[in-house]
Amino acid sequence: MAENVIAIDGPAASGKSTIAGMVADRLGIPYINTGNMYRAVTLHAMRQGLDLSECSEDKLAPVLKQIKLDYVKTASGQYEIMLNGEFPGAKIRTPEVASFVSLVAALPNVRTWLIDKQREFARLGRIVMEGRDIGTVIFPGAQYKFFLTASPEERAKRRLAQDGEAPDGATVESIAKAIAERDLLDSTRKTAPLKKADDAILIDTSGMSIEQVIEHILRYIK
Ligand code: DC
């Protein structure tokens, strides 16, 4: 089944989500964003009133039992994450969720709980799946593997220009610092750290337009 998977991994704000979504669109296949699954677990835990600055497997274990996570095809044809029957949408992209999600994603029981769900998506046929460990852990046998990166400054600029994740008053410097902290957490955790698979194609997107990155990827796939 893994031969149907196009894995796109990379650090925060490297442009992966935009690129992965557009590559999937061009190919007319589903796009699954696994970061949203970690964000949805984090949102639910926050709603339960848990103090996530002190994160542990014991604290999250009962939370996992309360969660039903799905990716549902919407009228637009895109797959959207559903958390206990609700489309959380922008609620999983707040600065608060972003500040805790790396701690939640570092917990082995959370990752184990999500692995099976992520592998199940192979049933959809050809898919683009995006995350941190798709090419290394979830689908090591993926047909195509890409690892996207960009300089911290470039990533901070993109984040600032783009979404509601940047807190009020944020600067390129403050965001670059927050991004570097998350990179460190994601790449030094014991379970499934952020890491380029040996056989993944590395693309440094600094100075490249979205269109150039997409064309570069599609050249390998076609
Ligand atoms: O891609 P993102 O910023 O939405 O990811 C949110 C967090 O989830 C990030 O801290 C890394 C983590 N993550 C992960 O550990 N493994 C994945 N496959 C996807 C995301």
GROMACS .gro file of C-alpha atoms and ligand atoms in nm:
model
  242
    1MET     CA    1   0.000   0.000   0.000
    2ALA     CA    2   0.287   0.233   0.084
    3GLU     CA    3   0.377   0.251  -0.283
    4ASN     CA    4   0.079   0.484  -0.321
    5VAL     CA    5   0.202   0.737  -0.067
    6ILE     CA    6   0.378   1.063  -0.142
    7ALA     CA    7   0.541   1.162   0.188
    8ILE     CA    8   0.623   1.525   0.254
    9ASP     CA    9   0.808   1.599   0.578
   10GLY     CA   10   0.989   1.898   0.719
   11PRO     CA   11   1.009   2.147   1.004
   12ALA     CA   12   0.746   2.401   1.113
   13ALA     CA   13   0.665   2.679   0.864
   14SER     CA   14   0.876   2.526   0.586
   15GLY     CA   15   0.581   2.565   0.349
   16LYS     CA   16   0.497   2.195   0.357
   17SER     CA   17   0.123   2.232   0.409
   18THR     CA   18   0.075   2.475   0.123
   19ILE     CA   19   0.295   2.270  -0.107
   20ALA     CA   20   0.152   1.932  -0.005
   21GLY     CA   21  -0.205   2.057  -0.053
   22MET     CA   22  -0.129   2.200  -0.395
   23VAL     CA   23   0.064   1.893  -0.513
   24ALA     CA   24  -0.234   1.677  -0.409
   25ASP     CA   25  -0.471   1.913  -0.593
   26ARG     CA   26  -0.266   1.897  -0.913
   27LEU     CA   27  -0.261   1.520  -0.896
   28GLY     CA   28  -0.631   1.505  -0.800
   29ILE     CA   29  -0.563   1.292  -0.492
   30PRO     CA   30  -0.638   1.334  -0.118
   31TYR     CA   31  -0.409   1.535   0.108
   32ILE     CA   32  -0.373   1.436   0.472
   33ASN     CA   33  -0.207   1.681   0.712
   34THR     CA   34  -0.093   1.481   1.016
   35GLY     CA   35   0.009   1.790   1.216
   36ASN     CA   36  -0.362   1.869   1.241
   37MET     CA   37  -0.414   1.539   1.421
   38TYR     CA   38  -0.162   1.636   1.691
   39ARG     CA   39  -0.320   1.980   1.708
   40ALA     CA   40  -0.670   1.834   1.750
   41VAL     CA   41  -0.551   1.614   2.039
   42THR     CA   42  -0.390   1.924   2.196
   43LEU     CA   43  -0.709   2.130   2.153
   44HIS     CA   44  -0.922   1.862   2.314
   45ALA     CA   45  -0.680   1.831   2.610
   46MET     CA   46  -0.687   2.210   2.654
   47ARG     CA   47  -1.066   2.206   2.652
   48GLN     CA   48  -1.054   1.950   2.933
   49GLY     CA   49  -0.870   2.213   3.137
   50LEU     CA   50  -0.538   2.024   3.146
   51ASP     CA   51  -0.224   2.224   3.215
   52LEU     CA   52  -0.016   2.115   2.916
   53SER     CA   53   0.297   2.294   3.027
   54GLU     CA   54   0.336   1.981   3.244
   55CYS     CA   55   0.268   1.715   2.982
   56SER     CA   56   0.285   1.343   3.054
   57GLU     CA   57   0.162   1.015   2.909
   58ASP     CA   58  -0.050   0.959   3.223
   59LYS     CA   59  -0.218   1.293   3.179
   60LEU     CA   60  -0.298   1.235   2.812
   61ALA     CA   61  -0.405   0.868   2.836
   62PRO     CA   62  -0.766   0.940   2.951
   63VAL     CA   63  -0.793   1.220   2.695
   64LEU     CA   64  -0.713   0.983   2.407
   65LYS     CA   65  -1.003   0.761   2.517
   66GLN     CA   66  -1.243   1.055   2.474
   67ILE     CA   67  -1.133   1.144   2.123
   68LYS     CA   68  -1.273   1.034   1.792
   69LEU     CA   69  -1.061   1.168   1.507
   70ASP     CA   70  -1.151   1.143   1.143
   71TYR     CA   71  -1.066   1.297   0.811
   72VAL     CA   72  -1.388   1.368   0.629
   73LYS     CA   73  -1.432   1.457   0.263
   74THR     CA   74  -1.612   1.792   0.243
   75ALA     CA   75  -1.826   1.939  -0.035
   76SER     CA   76  -1.513   2.105  -0.180
   77GLY     CA   77  -1.359   1.760  -0.226
   78GLN     CA   78  -1.088   1.831   0.035
   79TYR     CA   79  -1.035   1.610   0.339
   80GLU     CA   80  -1.083   1.801   0.665
   81ILE     CA   81  -1.007   1.690   1.015
   82MET     CA   82  -1.305   1.615   1.238
   83LEU     CA   83  -1.274   1.605   1.617
   84ASN     CA   84  -1.563   1.435   1.796
   85GLY     CA   85  -1.806   1.529   1.521
   86GLU     CA   86  -1.688   1.891   1.486
   87PHE     CA   87  -1.468   2.052   1.220
   88PRO     CA   88  -1.226   2.243   1.448
   89GLY     CA   89  -1.093   2.457   1.157
   90ALA     CA   90  -0.905   2.764   1.280
   91LYS     CA   91  -0.938   2.656   1.644
   92ILE     CA   92  -0.641   2.421   1.601
   93ARG     CA   93  -0.422   2.696   1.457
   94THR     CA   94  -0.416   2.938   1.752
   95PRO     CA   95  -0.085   3.047   1.913
   96GLU     CA   96  -0.195   2.863   2.230
   97VAL     CA   97  -0.238   2.529   2.052
   98ALA     CA   98   0.090   2.590   1.866
   99SER     CA   99   0.271   2.651   2.194
  100PHE     CA  100   0.170   2.314   2.345
  101VAL     CA  101   0.148   2.084   2.044
  102SER     CA  102   0.519   1.991   2.037
  103LEU     CA  103   0.497   1.876   2.400
  104VAL     CA  104   0.192   1.663   2.322
  105ALA     CA  105   0.351   1.525   2.003
  106ALA     CA  106   0.657   1.412   2.201
  107LEU     CA  107   0.451   1.165   2.409
  108PRO     CA  108   0.496   0.805   2.291
  109ASN     CA  109   0.138   0.703   2.378
  110VAL     CA  110  -0.004   0.988   2.170
  111ARG     CA  111   0.216   0.892   1.874
  112THR     CA  112   0.130   0.523   1.900
  113TRP     CA  113  -0.239   0.610   1.912
  114LEU     CA  114  -0.206   0.815   1.593
  115ILE     CA  115   0.018   0.576   1.396
  116ASP     CA  116  -0.257   0.328   1.317
  117LYS     CA  117  -0.498   0.605   1.223
  118GLN     CA  118  -0.240   0.754   0.988
  119ARG     CA  119  -0.156   0.422   0.825
  120GLU     CA  120  -0.525   0.354   0.765
  121PHE     CA  121  -0.534   0.640   0.514
  122ALA     CA  122  -0.349   0.420   0.268
  123ARG     CA  123  -0.693   0.268   0.201
  124LEU     CA  124  -0.781   0.588   0.014
  125GLY     CA  125  -0.541   0.486  -0.263
  126ARG     CA  126  -0.286   0.736  -0.385
  127ILE     CA  127  -0.242   1.011  -0.123
  128VAL     CA  128  -0.014   1.295  -0.022
  129MET     CA  129   0.062   1.274   0.350
  130GLU     CA  130   0.246   1.551   0.526
  131GLY     CA  131   0.412   1.566   0.867
  132ARG     CA  132   0.744   1.506   1.043
  133ASP     CA  133   0.784   1.127   1.040
  134ILE     CA  134   0.586   1.010   0.738
  135GLY     CA  135   0.892   0.898   0.539
  136THR     CA  136   1.076   0.761   0.844
  137VAL     CA  137   0.809   0.592   1.059
  138ILE     CA  138   0.455   0.598   0.920
  139PHE     CA  139   0.533   0.493   0.562
  140PRO     CA  140   0.905   0.410   0.537
  141GLY     CA  141   0.820   0.234   0.210
  142ALA     CA  142   0.650   0.541   0.057
  143GLN     CA  143   0.697   0.562  -0.317
  144TYR     CA  144   0.810   0.925  -0.306
  145LYS     CA  145   0.961   1.106  -0.011
  146PHE     CA  146   1.038   1.476   0.007
  147PHE     CA  147   1.190   1.671   0.293
  148LEU     CA  148   1.124   2.044   0.269
  149THR     CA  149   1.317   2.302   0.461
  150ALA     CA  150   1.397   2.673   0.456
  151SER     CA  151   1.612   2.906   0.665
  152PRO     CA  152   1.459   3.005   1.004
  153GLU     CA  153   1.439   3.368   0.894
  154GLU     CA  154   1.256   3.282   0.573
  155ARG     CA  155   1.017   3.057   0.763
  156ALA     CA  156   0.949   3.333   1.017
  157LYS     CA  157   0.876   3.581   0.738
  158ARG     CA  158   0.631   3.339   0.576
  159ARG     CA  159   0.456   3.272   0.906
  160LEU     CA  160   0.427   3.643   0.978
  161ALA     CA  161   0.287   3.714   0.632
  162GLN     CA  162   0.047   3.424   0.637
  163ASP     CA  163  -0.170   3.291   0.909
  164GLY     CA  164  -0.335   3.367   1.242
  165GLU     CA  165  -0.064   3.174   1.423
  166ALA     CA  166   0.159   3.475   1.476
  167PRO     CA  167   0.079   3.642   1.810
  168ASP     CA  168   0.003   4.016   1.819
  169GLY     CA  169   0.318   4.226   1.810
  170ALA     CA  170   0.532   3.939   1.682
  171THR     CA  171   0.846   4.021   1.485
  172VAL     CA  172   1.053   3.813   1.243
  173GLU     CA  173   1.307   3.770   1.526
  174SER     CA  174   1.053   3.657   1.787
  175ILE     CA  175   0.889   3.413   1.547
  176ALA     CA  176   1.225   3.277   1.426
  177LYS     CA  177   1.308   3.211   1.791
  178ALA     CA  178   0.976   3.031   1.856
  179ILE     CA  179   1.025   2.826   1.537
  180ALA     CA  180   1.379   2.731   1.640
  181GLU     CA  181   1.249   2.619   1.982
  182ARG     CA  182   0.986   2.400   1.821
  183ASP     CA  183   1.241   2.255   1.576
  184LEU     CA  184   1.460   2.165   1.870
  185LEU     CA  185   1.174   1.993   2.056
  186ASP     CA  186   1.059   1.810   1.742
  187SER     CA  187   1.407   1.695   1.637
  188THR     CA  188   1.544   1.593   1.977
  189ARG     CA  189   1.245   1.400   2.112
  190LYS     CA  190   1.303   1.029   2.169
  191THR     CA  191   1.006   0.899   1.971
  192ALA     CA  192   1.001   0.956   1.596
  193PRO     CA  193   1.208   1.277   1.591
  194LEU     CA  194   1.189   1.515   1.298
  195LYS     CA  195   1.452   1.377   1.064
  196LYS     CA  196   1.504   1.346   0.692
  197ALA     CA  197   1.470   0.985   0.573
  198ASP     CA  198   1.795   0.873   0.408
  199ASP     CA  199   1.614   0.819   0.081
  200ALA     CA  200   1.409   1.143   0.090
  201ILE     CA  201   1.471   1.418  -0.162
  202LEU     CA  202   1.581   1.734   0.022
  203ILE     CA  203   1.440   2.061  -0.108
  204ASP     CA  204   1.558   2.388   0.046
  205THR     CA  205   1.273   2.620  -0.047
  206SER     CA  206   1.450   2.942   0.062
  207GLY     CA  207   1.425   3.181  -0.229
  208MET     CA  208   1.196   2.950  -0.428
  209SER     CA  209   0.839   3.041  -0.515
  210ILE     CA  210   0.555   2.803  -0.429
  211GLU     CA  211   0.514   2.727  -0.798
  212GLN     CA  212   0.883   2.641  -0.836
  213VAL     CA  213   0.871   2.398  -0.544
  214ILE     CA  214   0.556   2.232  -0.679
  215GLU     CA  215   0.706   2.193  -1.026
  216HIS     CA  216   1.024   2.052  -0.877
  217ILE     CA  217   0.825   1.788  -0.686
  218LEU     CA  218   0.599   1.705  -0.980
  219ARG     CA  219   0.902   1.647  -1.204
  220TYR     CA  220   0.999   1.354  -0.981
  221ILE     CA  221   0.648   1.214  -0.966
  222LYS     CA  222   0.548   1.232  -1.330
  223DC      O1  223   0.291   2.071   1.094
  223DC      P1  224   0.233   2.135   1.221
  223DC      O2  225   0.306   2.258   1.265
  223DC      O3  226   0.087   2.157   1.212
  223DC      O4  227   0.259   2.025   1.336
  223DC      C1  228   0.216   2.045   1.467
  223DC      C2  229   0.305   1.967   1.564
  223DC      O5  230   0.286   1.828   1.552
  223DC      C3  231   0.454   1.994   1.553
  223DC      O6  232   0.504   2.033   1.681
  223DC      C4  233   0.516   1.862   1.518
  223DC      C5  234   0.409   1.762   1.543
  223DC      N1  235   0.400   1.660   1.439
  223DC      C6  236   0.465   1.543   1.459
  223DC      O7  237   0.533   1.528   1.560
  223DC      N2  238   0.454   1.443   1.367
  223DC      C7  239   0.382   1.460   1.256
  223DC      N3  240   0.373   1.360   1.167
  223DC      C8  241   0.315   1.583   1.232
  223DC      C9  242   0.327   1.682   1.326
   0.00000   0.00000   0.00000
